[in-house]
């Protein structure tokens, strides 16, 4: 179902069950506190124009800065946050930090690129999304929302359609994230008219060794071009990936080969050197 993506879900019926449910309970308690104490933060991963390899954007990625356990990655707490009904709140906390950070960088005279923010199904279907975004006075064209393709698999939804129209109104662009990881066809995505399509790293990474995979990716990139949708490749991990994606005329690259996610304090240096 669109509301949970299977990450970090509880496994039932195994010997460690008792320990696991106790562990989970502690995590839930700690996560409730995390929101109250501003421990939900984000790091930023640069994105690059494939041709020039100049930085063109940043993706905000949530982290849990836990006083006991240090920096916790999303795969370890998004499933629980989702089960607890906290995803809309989490997405909101990240967006608020992004707006604080980008406003501070801009005031310091830096040329800030657009920032992509991941948005859960809970947040996209929230009737309060419109009023909440309006109050934030986002400058049109500065924020992109990344939506998982699975969000749209349930078919037509009146709240989603209404919120998508509202986002277009506010100048917030839509990007489909992890394209090719689920079952959405490129046709079904046309209804959303995304500005960008981000190809899942499971489709990107095999292109070095498999000509078939390369052909598949080339086809997706061509379709994107025909539809005026920018194609982003994620999980770009090697120089071979970069070279092949450039050959295939992919538009935007993101991955460890080019830059890892960094804490906000390191972003100004990246912006100065670009
Ligand atoms: P995503 O949106 O597909 O983000 C890309 C993930 O791939 C990030 O993991 C990033 O650190 C990682 N990555 C980047 N480059 C490479 C690479 O070259 N190789 C490999 N193997 N991985 C790479 P991260 O930060 O752990 O985030 C995991 C997922 O959690 C995200 O996947 C996104 O679906 C979700 N997420 C993160 N932040 C938020 C948020 O604020 N709200 C919501 N709703 N979901 C979020
Ligand atoms: Mg994303
Ligand atoms: Mg992705
Ligand atoms: Mg992903």
PDB file of C-alpha atoms and ligand atoms in Angstrom:
ATOM      1  CA  UNK A   1       0.000   0.000   0.000  1.00  0.00           C
ATOM      2  CA  UNK A   2       1.113   3.547  -0.705  1.00  0.00           C
ATOM      3  CA  UNK A   3       1.268   4.506   2.951  1.00  0.00           C
ATOM      4  CA  UNK A   4       4.047   2.134   3.947  1.00  0.00           C
ATOM      5  CA  UNK A   5       6.935   1.212   1.711  1.00  0.00           C
ATOM      6  CA  UNK A   6       8.015  -1.883   3.558  1.00  0.00           C
ATOM      7  CA  UNK A   7      11.123  -0.332   5.080  1.00  0.00           C
ATOM      8  CA  UNK A   8      12.032  -1.317   8.615  1.00  0.00           C
ATOM      9  CA  UNK A   9       8.721  -3.038   9.181  1.00  0.00           C
ATOM     10  CA  UNK A  10       8.327  -5.416  12.106  1.00  0.00           C
ATOM     11  CA  UNK A  11       9.048  -9.053  11.362  1.00  0.00           C
ATOM     12  CA  UNK A  12       6.621 -11.380  13.113  1.00  0.00           C
ATOM     13  CA  UNK A  13       7.155 -14.936  14.385  1.00  0.00           C
ATOM     14  CA  UNK A  14      10.828 -15.416  14.954  1.00  0.00           C
ATOM     15  CA  UNK A  15      12.868 -16.275  18.059  1.00  0.00           C
ATOM     16  CA  UNK A  16      13.955 -12.727  18.772  1.00  0.00           C
ATOM     17  CA  UNK A  17      10.384 -11.494  18.766  1.00  0.00           C
ATOM     18  CA  UNK A  18      10.223 -10.434  22.402  1.00  0.00           C
ATOM     19  CA  UNK A  19      13.485  -8.521  22.204  1.00  0.00           C
ATOM     20  CA  UNK A  20      12.418  -6.963  18.950  1.00  0.00           C
ATOM     21  CA  UNK A  21       9.096  -5.641  20.198  1.00  0.00           C
ATOM     22  CA  UNK A  22      10.802  -4.193  23.285  1.00  0.00           C
ATOM     23  CA  UNK A  23      13.404  -2.612  21.014  1.00  0.00           C
ATOM     24  CA  UNK A  24      10.653  -1.219  18.840  1.00  0.00           C
ATOM     25  CA  UNK A  25       8.819   0.239  21.808  1.00  0.00           C
ATOM     26  CA  UNK A  26      11.993   2.047  22.916  1.00  0.00           C
ATOM     27  CA  UNK A  27      12.462   3.352  19.377  1.00  0.00           C
ATOM     28  CA  UNK A  28       8.897   4.654  19.280  1.00  0.00           C
ATOM     29  CA  UNK A  29       9.355   6.472  22.591  1.00  0.00           C
ATOM     30  CA  UNK A  30      12.656   7.950  21.481  1.00  0.00           C
ATOM     31  CA  UNK A  31      11.189   9.050  18.149  1.00  0.00           C
ATOM     32  CA  UNK A  32       8.347  10.929  19.853  1.00  0.00           C
ATOM     33  CA  UNK A  33      10.954  12.828  21.865  1.00  0.00           C
ATOM     34  CA  UNK A  34      13.057  13.419  18.741  1.00  0.00           C
ATOM     35  CA  UNK A  35      10.426  15.660  17.196  1.00  0.00           C
ATOM     36  CA  UNK A  36       9.968  17.681  20.359  1.00  0.00           C
ATOM     37  CA  UNK A  37      13.726  18.221  20.648  1.00  0.00           C
ATOM     38  CA  UNK A  38      14.552  19.062  17.023  1.00  0.00           C
ATOM     39  CA  UNK A  39      16.598  15.902  16.504  1.00  0.00           C
ATOM     40  CA  UNK A  40      14.996  15.364  13.091  1.00  0.00           C
ATOM     41  CA  UNK A  41      17.361  17.151  10.714  1.00  0.00           C
ATOM     42  CA  UNK A  42      18.518  16.859   7.129  1.00  0.00           C
ATOM     43  CA  UNK A  43      21.735  16.534   5.183  1.00  0.00           C
ATOM     44  CA  UNK A  44      22.184  17.615   1.569  1.00  0.00           C
ATOM     45  CA  UNK A  45      23.436  15.683  -1.455  1.00  0.00           C
ATOM     46  CA  UNK A  46      24.468  17.703  -4.523  1.00  0.00           C
ATOM     47  CA  UNK A  47      23.086  16.942  -7.986  1.00  0.00           C
ATOM     48  CA  UNK A  48      25.040  17.694 -11.155  1.00  0.00           C
ATOM     49  CA  UNK A  49      24.349  18.662 -14.727  1.00  0.00           C
ATOM     50  CA  UNK A  50      25.505  15.579 -16.646  1.00  0.00           C
ATOM     51  CA  UNK A  51      27.253  17.482 -19.425  1.00  0.00           C
ATOM     52  CA  UNK A  52      29.132  20.161 -17.516  1.00  0.00           C
ATOM     53  CA  UNK A  53      29.287  18.317 -14.169  1.00  0.00           C
ATOM     54  CA  UNK A  54      28.367  21.595 -12.498  1.00  0.00           C
ATOM     55  CA  UNK A  55      26.203  21.412  -9.392  1.00  0.00           C
ATOM     56  CA  UNK A  56      22.599  22.226 -10.274  1.00  0.00           C
ATOM     57  CA  UNK A  57      20.696  21.251  -7.151  1.00  0.00           C
ATOM     58  CA  UNK A  58      20.641  19.629  -3.736  1.00  0.00           C
ATOM     59  CA  UNK A  59      18.501  16.846  -2.305  1.00  0.00           C
ATOM     60  CA  UNK A  60      17.529  17.115   1.368  1.00  0.00           C
ATOM     61  CA  UNK A  61      17.793  13.726   3.115  1.00  0.00           C
ATOM     62  CA  UNK A  62      16.392  13.269   6.603  1.00  0.00           C
ATOM     63  CA  UNK A  63      18.606  12.119   9.496  1.00  0.00           C
ATOM     64  CA  UNK A  64      17.833  11.494  13.147  1.00  0.00           C
ATOM     65  CA  UNK A  65      20.477  13.152  15.284  1.00  0.00           C
ATOM     66  CA  UNK A  66      20.032  10.971  18.372  1.00  0.00           C
ATOM     67  CA  UNK A  67      21.877  11.969  21.565  1.00  0.00           C
ATOM     68  CA  UNK A  68      22.372   8.295  22.535  1.00  0.00           C
ATOM     69  CA  UNK A  69      23.084   6.642  19.171  1.00  0.00           C
ATOM     70  CA  UNK A  70      24.451   9.413  16.997  1.00  0.00           C
ATOM     71  CA  UNK A  71      23.304   9.970  13.435  1.00  0.00           C
ATOM     72  CA  UNK A  72      20.585   7.485  12.415  1.00  0.00           C
ATOM     73  CA  UNK A  73      19.813   6.916   8.722  1.00  0.00           C
ATOM     74  CA  UNK A  74      16.240   7.001   7.348  1.00  0.00           C
ATOM     75  CA  UNK A  75      16.056   3.283   6.584  1.00  0.00           C
ATOM     76  CA  UNK A  76      16.199   2.666  10.358  1.00  0.00           C
ATOM     77  CA  UNK A  77      13.303   4.903  11.351  1.00  0.00           C
ATOM     78  CA  UNK A  78      11.041   5.796   8.400  1.00  0.00           C
ATOM     79  CA  UNK A  79       9.084   2.534   8.717  1.00  0.00           C
ATOM     80  CA  UNK A  80       8.384   3.186  12.378  1.00  0.00           C
ATOM     81  CA  UNK A  81       7.632   6.870  11.786  1.00  0.00           C
ATOM     82  CA  UNK A  82       5.167   5.784   9.107  1.00  0.00           C
ATOM     83  CA  UNK A  83       3.481   3.224  11.392  1.00  0.00           C
ATOM     84  CA  UNK A  84       3.215   5.908  14.072  1.00  0.00           C
ATOM     85  CA  UNK A  85       1.554   8.304  11.625  1.00  0.00           C
ATOM     86  CA  UNK A  86       4.454  10.747  11.870  1.00  0.00           C
ATOM     87  CA  UNK A  87       5.477  11.011   8.210  1.00  0.00           C
ATOM     88  CA  UNK A  88       3.631  14.236   7.413  1.00  0.00           C
ATOM     89  CA  UNK A  89       5.221  15.820  10.477  1.00  0.00           C
ATOM     90  CA  UNK A  90       8.648  14.516   9.514  1.00  0.00           C
ATOM     91  CA  UNK A  91       8.383  15.884   5.972  1.00  0.00           C
ATOM     92  CA  UNK A  92       7.258  19.213   7.371  1.00  0.00           C
ATOM     93  CA  UNK A  93      10.217  19.363   9.785  1.00  0.00           C
ATOM     94  CA  UNK A  94      12.644  18.714   6.898  1.00  0.00           C
ATOM     95  CA  UNK A  95      11.027  21.335   4.662  1.00  0.00           C
ATOM     96  CA  UNK A  96      11.219  23.921   7.451  1.00  0.00           C
ATOM     97  CA  UNK A  97      14.916  23.215   7.948  1.00  0.00           C
ATOM     98  CA  UNK A  98      15.507  23.490   4.199  1.00  0.00           C
ATOM     99  CA  UNK A  99      13.819  26.893   4.148  1.00  0.00           C
ATOM    100  CA  UNK A 100      15.838  28.074   7.171  1.00  0.00           C
ATOM    101  CA  UNK A 101      19.115  26.852   5.630  1.00  0.00           C
ATOM    102  CA  UNK A 102      18.520  28.175   2.123  1.00  0.00           C
ATOM    103  CA  UNK A 103      17.406  31.566   3.469  1.00  0.00           C
ATOM    104  CA  UNK A 104      20.569  31.788   5.592  1.00  0.00           C
ATOM    105  CA  UNK A 105      22.790  30.832   2.621  1.00  0.00           C
ATOM    106  CA  UNK A 106      21.073  33.368   0.382  1.00  0.00           C
ATOM    107  CA  UNK A 107      21.466  36.111   3.026  1.00  0.00           C
ATOM    108  CA  UNK A 108      25.170  35.282   3.125  1.00  0.00           C
ATOM    109  CA  UNK A 109      25.280  36.156  -0.566  1.00  0.00           C
ATOM    110  CA  UNK A 110      25.496  32.591  -1.866  1.00  0.00           C
ATOM    111  CA  UNK A 111      23.885  31.489  -5.127  1.00  0.00           C
ATOM    112  CA  UNK A 112      21.540  28.770  -3.827  1.00  0.00           C
ATOM    113  CA  UNK A 113      20.337  26.123  -6.310  1.00  0.00           C
ATOM    114  CA  UNK A 114      16.896  24.527  -6.021  1.00  0.00           C
ATOM    115  CA  UNK A 115      16.465  21.940  -3.281  1.00  0.00           C
ATOM    116  CA  UNK A 116      14.584  18.652  -3.726  1.00  0.00           C
ATOM    117  CA  UNK A 117      12.595  17.487  -0.718  1.00  0.00           C
ATOM    118  CA  UNK A 118      11.147  13.993  -0.371  1.00  0.00           C
ATOM    119  CA  UNK A 119       7.401  13.922   0.272  1.00  0.00           C
ATOM    120  CA  UNK A 120       5.525  10.938   1.697  1.00  0.00           C
ATOM    121  CA  UNK A 121       2.082   9.754   0.606  1.00  0.00           C
ATOM    122  CA  UNK A 122       0.760  10.887   4.001  1.00  0.00           C
ATOM    123  CA  UNK A 123       1.907  14.424   3.357  1.00  0.00           C
ATOM    124  CA  UNK A 124       0.700  14.514  -0.239  1.00  0.00           C
ATOM    125  CA  UNK A 125      -2.784  13.391   0.773  1.00  0.00           C
ATOM    126  CA  UNK A 126      -2.943  15.754   3.761  1.00  0.00           C
ATOM    127  CA  UNK A 127      -5.781  18.299   3.250  1.00  0.00           C
ATOM    128  CA  UNK A 128      -3.747  20.717   5.419  1.00  0.00           C
ATOM    129  CA  UNK A 129      -0.826  20.668   2.942  1.00  0.00           C
ATOM    130  CA  UNK A 130      -2.002  23.715   0.989  1.00  0.00           C
ATOM    131  CA  UNK A 131      -2.566  26.079   3.929  1.00  0.00           C
ATOM    132  CA  UNK A 132       0.642  24.905   5.588  1.00  0.00           C
ATOM    133  CA  UNK A 133       2.745  25.532   2.447  1.00  0.00           C
ATOM    134  CA  UNK A 134       1.138  28.906   1.772  1.00  0.00           C
ATOM    135  CA  UNK A 135       2.110  30.049   5.269  1.00  0.00           C
ATOM    136  CA  UNK A 136       5.753  29.192   4.519  1.00  0.00           C
ATOM    137  CA  UNK A 137       5.887  31.672   1.594  1.00  0.00           C
ATOM    138  CA  UNK A 138       8.114  29.526  -0.581  1.00  0.00           C
ATOM    139  CA  UNK A 139       9.715  31.382  -3.483  1.00  0.00           C
ATOM    140  CA  UNK A 140       8.393  29.782  -6.721  1.00  0.00           C
ATOM    141  CA  UNK A 141      10.977  27.581  -8.464  1.00  0.00           C
ATOM    142  CA  UNK A 142      13.184  27.042  -5.411  1.00  0.00           C
ATOM    143  CA  UNK A 143      11.727  23.791  -4.073  1.00  0.00           C
ATOM    144  CA  UNK A 144      11.121  20.464  -5.846  1.00  0.00           C
ATOM    145  CA  UNK A 145       9.017  17.722  -4.237  1.00  0.00           C
ATOM    146  CA  UNK A 146      10.208  14.143  -4.852  1.00  0.00           C
ATOM    147  CA  UNK A 147       7.336  11.666  -4.831  1.00  0.00           C
ATOM    148  CA  UNK A 148       7.672   7.894  -4.981  1.00  0.00           C
ATOM    149  CA  UNK A 149       5.947   6.405  -8.005  1.00  0.00           C
ATOM    150  CA  UNK A 150       4.037   4.070  -5.644  1.00  0.00           C
ATOM    151  CA  UNK A 151       2.068   7.069  -4.383  1.00  0.00           C
ATOM    152  CA  UNK A 152       0.208   7.139  -7.686  1.00  0.00           C
ATOM    153  CA  UNK A 153      -0.469   3.430  -8.031  1.00  0.00           C
ATOM    154  CA  UNK A 154      -3.791   3.604  -6.237  1.00  0.00           C
ATOM    155  CA  UNK A 155      -5.216   5.440  -9.212  1.00  0.00           C
ATOM    156  CA  UNK A 156      -7.178   8.663  -9.172  1.00  0.00           C
ATOM    157  CA  UNK A 157      -7.449  10.385  -5.819  1.00  0.00           C
ATOM    158  CA  UNK A 158      -9.252  13.696  -5.451  1.00  0.00           C
ATOM    159  CA  UNK A 159      -7.031  15.038  -2.629  1.00  0.00           C
ATOM    160  CA  UNK A 160      -3.848  14.145  -4.536  1.00  0.00           C
ATOM    161  CA  UNK A 161      -5.115  15.860  -7.688  1.00  0.00           C
ATOM    162  CA  UNK A 162      -6.126  18.921  -5.709  1.00  0.00           C
ATOM    163  CA  UNK A 163      -2.769  19.073  -3.925  1.00  0.00           C
ATOM    164  CA  UNK A 164      -0.842  18.597  -7.190  1.00  0.00           C
ATOM    165  CA  UNK A 165      -2.711  21.556  -8.704  1.00  0.00           C
ATOM    166  CA  UNK A 166      -1.965  23.577  -5.568  1.00  0.00           C
ATOM    167  CA  UNK A 167       1.763  22.718  -5.823  1.00  0.00           C
ATOM    168  CA  UNK A 168       1.821  23.844  -9.450  1.00  0.00           C
ATOM    169  CA  UNK A 169       0.181  27.073  -8.287  1.00  0.00           C
ATOM    170  CA  UNK A 170       2.865  27.649  -5.673  1.00  0.00           C
ATOM    171  CA  UNK A 171       5.668  26.996  -8.163  1.00  0.00           C
ATOM    172  CA  UNK A 172       6.766  23.762  -6.482  1.00  0.00           C
ATOM    173  CA  UNK A 173       7.926  21.313  -9.145  1.00  0.00           C
ATOM    174  CA  UNK A 174       7.223  17.591  -9.008  1.00  0.00           C
ATOM    175  CA  UNK A 175       9.810  14.885  -9.500  1.00  0.00           C
ATOM    176  CA  UNK A 176       9.007  11.173  -9.581  1.00  0.00           C
ATOM    177  CA  UNK A 177      11.546   9.383  -7.351  1.00  0.00           C
ATOM    178  CA  UNK A 178      12.866   5.821  -7.661  1.00  0.00           C
ATOM    179  CA  UNK A 179      11.260   5.381 -11.073  1.00  0.00           C
ATOM    180  CA  UNK A 180      11.431   1.763 -12.198  1.00  0.00           C
ATOM    181  CA  UNK A 181      11.569   0.305  -8.687  1.00  0.00           C
ATOM    182  CA  UNK A 182       7.845  -0.382  -8.523  1.00  0.00           C
ATOM    183  CA  UNK A 183       5.153  -1.056 -11.037  1.00  0.00           C
ATOM    184  CA  UNK A 184       4.180   2.357 -12.312  1.00  0.00           C
ATOM    185  CA  UNK A 185       4.374   2.679 -16.069  1.00  0.00           C
ATOM    186  CA  UNK A 186       5.695   5.806 -17.660  1.00  0.00           C
ATOM    187  CA  UNK A 187       2.223   6.305 -19.148  1.00  0.00           C
ATOM    188  CA  UNK A 188       0.483   6.254 -15.775  1.00  0.00           C
ATOM    189  CA  UNK A 189       2.877   8.970 -14.634  1.00  0.00           C
ATOM    190  CA  UNK A 190       1.897  11.340 -17.426  1.00  0.00           C
ATOM    191  CA  UNK A 191      -1.222  12.275 -15.492  1.00  0.00           C
ATOM    192  CA  UNK A 192       1.028  13.929 -12.927  1.00  0.00           C
ATOM    193  CA  UNK A 193       3.050  15.811 -15.541  1.00  0.00           C
ATOM    194  CA  UNK A 194       6.259  15.706 -13.493  1.00  0.00           C
ATOM    195  CA  UNK A 195       9.056  18.129 -14.271  1.00  0.00           C
ATOM    196  CA  UNK A 196      11.650  15.457 -13.571  1.00  0.00           C
ATOM    197  CA  UNK A 197      11.931  11.693 -13.485  1.00  0.00           C
ATOM    198  CA  UNK A 198      14.546  10.143 -11.205  1.00  0.00           C
ATOM    199  CA  UNK A 199      15.591   6.661 -12.239  1.00  0.00           C
ATOM    200  CA  UNK A 200      16.027   4.199  -9.400  1.00  0.00           C
ATOM    201  CA  UNK A 201      19.593   3.144  -8.760  1.00  0.00           C
ATOM    202  CA  UNK A 202      18.620  -0.495  -9.372  1.00  0.00           C
ATOM    203  CA  UNK A 203      18.116   0.477 -13.033  1.00  0.00           C
ATOM    204  CA  UNK A 204      21.163   2.738 -13.184  1.00  0.00           C
ATOM    205  CA  UNK A 205      23.862   0.583 -11.644  1.00  0.00           C
ATOM    206  CA  UNK A 206      23.781  -2.446 -14.013  1.00  0.00           C
ATOM    207  CA  UNK A 207      24.375  -0.316 -17.139  1.00  0.00           C
ATOM    208  CA  UNK A 208      28.132  -0.844 -16.915  1.00  0.00           C
ATOM    209  CA  UNK A 209      27.928  -4.611 -17.320  1.00  0.00           C
ATOM    210  CA  UNK A 210      24.669  -5.152 -19.225  1.00  0.00           C
ATOM    211  CA  UNK A 211      23.984  -3.837 -22.749  1.00  0.00           C
ATOM    212  CA  UNK A 212      20.281  -4.687 -22.294  1.00  0.00           C
ATOM    213  CA  UNK A 213      20.103  -2.536 -19.164  1.00  0.00           C
ATOM    214  CA  UNK A 214      21.890   0.231 -21.023  1.00  0.00           C
ATOM    215  CA  UNK A 215      19.308   0.035 -23.825  1.00  0.00           C
ATOM    216  CA  UNK A 216      16.450   0.142 -21.319  1.00  0.00           C
ATOM    217  CA  UNK A 217      17.850   3.238 -19.669  1.00  0.00           C
ATOM    218  CA  UNK A 218      18.478   4.890 -23.017  1.00  0.00           C
ATOM    219  CA  UNK A 219      14.822   4.309 -23.927  1.00  0.00           C
ATOM    220  CA  UNK A 220      13.591   5.901 -20.692  1.00  0.00           C
ATOM    221  CA  UNK A 221      15.889   8.889 -21.249  1.00  0.00           C
ATOM    222  CA  UNK A 222      14.569   9.290 -24.812  1.00  0.00           C
ATOM    223  CA  UNK A 223      10.970   9.168 -23.678  1.00  0.00           C
ATOM    224  CA  UNK A 224      11.791  11.760 -21.029  1.00  0.00           C
ATOM    225  CA  UNK A 225      13.318  14.008 -23.666  1.00  0.00           C
ATOM    226  CA  UNK A 226      10.278  13.700 -25.936  1.00  0.00           C
ATOM    227  CA  UNK A 227       8.017  14.658 -23.041  1.00  0.00           C
ATOM    228  CA  UNK A 228      10.295  17.518 -21.904  1.00  0.00           C
ATOM    229  CA  UNK A 229      10.884  15.767 -18.591  1.00  0.00           C
ATOM    230  CA  UNK A 230      14.430  16.005 -17.205  1.00  0.00           C
ATOM    231  CA  UNK A 231      15.853  12.603 -16.384  1.00  0.00           C
ATOM    232  CA  UNK A 232      17.903  12.241 -13.198  1.00  0.00           C
ATOM    233  CA  UNK A 233      20.050   9.177 -12.479  1.00  0.00           C
ATOM    234  CA  UNK A 234      20.566   8.217  -8.831  1.00  0.00           C
ATOM    235  CA  UNK A 235      23.186   5.861  -7.429  1.00  0.00           C
ATOM    236  CA  UNK A 236      25.917   7.068  -9.799  1.00  0.00           C
ATOM    237  CA  UNK A 237      28.824   5.348  -8.087  1.00  0.00           C
ATOM    238  CA  UNK A 238      31.672   5.068 -10.597  1.00  0.00           C
ATOM    239  CA  UNK A 239      33.469   6.940 -13.369  1.00  0.00           C
ATOM    240  CA  UNK A 240      32.055   4.338 -15.807  1.00  0.00           C
ATOM    241  CA  UNK A 241      28.527   5.238 -14.707  1.00  0.00           C
ATOM    242  CA  UNK A 242      29.240   8.916 -15.296  1.00  0.00           C
ATOM    243  CA  UNK A 243      30.689   8.307 -18.766  1.00  0.00           C
ATOM    244  CA  UNK A 244      27.878   6.000 -19.924  1.00  0.00           C
ATOM    245  CA  UNK A 245      25.141   8.276 -18.562  1.00  0.00           C
ATOM    246  CA  UNK A 246      26.735  11.191 -20.403  1.00  0.00           C
ATOM    247  CA  UNK A 247      26.750   9.084 -23.601  1.00  0.00           C
ATOM    248  CA  UNK A 248      23.076   8.230 -23.076  1.00  0.00           C
ATOM    249  CA  UNK A 249      22.312  11.954 -22.685  1.00  0.00           C
ATOM    250  CA  UNK A 250      20.944  11.693 -19.187  1.00  0.00           C
ATOM    251  CA  UNK A 251      20.280  15.212 -17.843  1.00  0.00           C
ATOM    252  CA  UNK A 252      21.210  15.145 -14.151  1.00  0.00           C
ATOM    253  CA  UNK A 253      23.473  12.885 -12.083  1.00  0.00           C
ATOM    254  CA  UNK A 254      23.444  12.149  -8.360  1.00  0.00           C
ATOM    255  CA  UNK A 255      25.612   9.662  -6.507  1.00  0.00           C
ATOM    256  CA  UNK A 256      28.684   8.853  -4.484  1.00  0.00           C
ATOM    257  CA  UNK A 257      30.959   9.143  -7.572  1.00  0.00           C
ATOM    258  CA  UNK A 258      30.209  12.880  -7.590  1.00  0.00           C
ATOM    259  CA  UNK A 259      29.302  13.797  -4.015  1.00  0.00           C
ATOM    260  CA  UNK A 260      27.978  12.226  -0.826  1.00  0.00           C
ATOM    261  CA  UNK A 261      25.309  13.765   1.384  1.00  0.00           C
ATOM    262  CA  UNK A 262      26.854  16.389   3.727  1.00  0.00           C
ATOM    263  CA  UNK A 263      25.639  18.219   6.836  1.00  0.00           C
ATOM    264  CA  UNK A 264      24.269  21.749   6.259  1.00  0.00           C
ATOM    265  CA  UNK A 265      27.446  23.346   7.610  1.00  0.00           C
ATOM    266  CA  UNK A 266      29.418  21.994   4.646  1.00  0.00           C
ATOM    267  CA  UNK A 267      27.053  23.285   1.966  1.00  0.00           C
ATOM    268  CA  UNK A 268      28.326  26.910   1.809  1.00  0.00           C
ATOM    269  CA  UNK A 269      31.813  25.694   0.787  1.00  0.00           C
ATOM    270  CA  UNK A 270      30.242  23.601  -1.992  1.00  0.00           C
ATOM    271  CA  UNK A 271      28.256  26.602  -3.195  1.00  0.00           C
ATOM    272  CA  UNK A 272      31.288  28.885  -3.174  1.00  0.00           C
ATOM    273  CA  UNK A 273      33.399  26.465  -5.205  1.00  0.00           C
ATOM    274  CA  UNK A 274      30.772  25.821  -7.873  1.00  0.00           C
TER     275      UNK A 274
HETATM  276  P1  LIG B   1      15.935   8.537  -2.034  1.00  0.00           P
HETATM  277  O1  LIG B   1      15.032   9.694  -2.013  1.00  0.00           O
HETATM  278  O2  LIG B   1      15.945   7.679  -3.247  1.00  0.00           O
HETATM  279  O3  LIG B   1      17.375   9.135  -1.722  1.00  0.00           O
HETATM  280  C1  LIG B   1      18.565   8.594  -2.220  1.00  0.00           C
HETATM  281  C2  LIG B   1      19.236   7.676  -1.233  1.00  0.00           C
HETATM  282  O4  LIG B   1      20.351   7.059  -1.862  1.00  0.00           O
HETATM  283  C3  LIG B   1      19.801   8.392  -0.021  1.00  0.00           C
HETATM  284  O5  LIG B   1      19.773   7.480   1.074  1.00  0.00           O
HETATM  285  C4  LIG B   1      21.233   8.663  -0.448  1.00  0.00           C
HETATM  286  O6  LIG B   1      22.119   8.888   0.632  1.00  0.00           O
HETATM  287  C5  LIG B   1      21.551   7.384  -1.165  1.00  0.00           C
HETATM  288  N1  LIG B   1      22.587   7.529  -2.184  1.00  0.00           N
HETATM  289  C6  LIG B   1      23.000   8.656  -2.783  1.00  0.00           C
HETATM  290  N2  LIG B   1      23.972   8.400  -3.691  1.00  0.00           N
HETATM  291  C7  LIG B   1      24.160   7.060  -3.672  1.00  0.00           C
HETATM  292  C8  LIG B   1      25.054   6.173  -4.381  1.00  0.00           C
HETATM  293  O7  LIG B   1      25.839   6.562  -5.236  1.00  0.00           O
HETATM  294  N3  LIG B   1      24.964   4.852  -4.078  1.00  0.00           N
HETATM  295  C9  LIG B   1      24.086   4.369  -3.142  1.00  0.00           C
HETATM  296  N4  LIG B   1      24.092   3.056  -2.919  1.00  0.00           N
HETATM  297  N5  LIG B   1      23.238   5.188  -2.454  1.00  0.00           N
HETATM  298  C10 LIG B   1      23.277   6.503  -2.715  1.00  0.00           C
HETATM  299  P2  LIG B   1      19.193   7.883   2.473  1.00  0.00           P
HETATM  300  O8  LIG B   1      19.638   9.270   2.847  1.00  0.00           O
HETATM  301  O9  LIG B   1      19.514   6.764   3.392  1.00  0.00           O
HETATM  302  O10 LIG B   1      17.633   7.962   2.231  1.00  0.00           O
HETATM  303  C11 LIG B   1      16.910   6.794   1.965  1.00  0.00           C
HETATM  304  C12 LIG B   1      15.495   7.095   1.545  1.00  0.00           C
HETATM  305  O11 LIG B   1      14.741   7.651   2.631  1.00  0.00           O
HETATM  306  C13 LIG B   1      15.376   8.142   0.457  1.00  0.00           C
HETATM  307  O12 LIG B   1      15.644   7.566  -0.780  1.00  0.00           O
HETATM  308  C14 LIG B   1      13.924   8.575   0.600  1.00  0.00           C
HETATM  309  O13 LIG B   1      13.063   7.674  -0.041  1.00  0.00           O
HETATM  310  C15 LIG B   1      13.729   8.478   2.090  1.00  0.00           C
HETATM  311  N6  LIG B   1      13.821   9.835   2.669  1.00  0.00           N
HETATM  312  C16 LIG B   1      14.935  10.537   2.986  1.00  0.00           C
HETATM  313  N7  LIG B   1      14.611  11.740   3.508  1.00  0.00           N
HETATM  314  C17 LIG B   1      13.261  11.806   3.516  1.00  0.00           C
HETATM  315  C18 LIG B   1      12.306  12.819   3.926  1.00  0.00           C
HETATM  316  O14 LIG B   1      12.642  13.929   4.375  1.00  0.00           O
HETATM  317  N8  LIG B   1      10.986  12.514   3.784  1.00  0.00           N
HETATM  318  C19 LIG B   1      10.573  11.329   3.253  1.00  0.00           C
HETATM  319  N9  LIG B   1       9.252  11.116   3.150  1.00  0.00           N
HETATM  320  N10 LIG B   1      11.418  10.367   2.860  1.00  0.00           N
HETATM  321  C20 LIG B   1      12.749  10.601   2.979  1.00  0.00           C
HETATM  322 MG1  LIG B   2      14.600  11.230  -3.161  1.00  0.00          MG
HETATM  323 MG1  LIG B   3      15.485   8.027  -5.154  1.00  0.00          MG
HETATM  324 MG1  LIG B   4      15.599   5.467  -3.079  1.00  0.00          MG
END
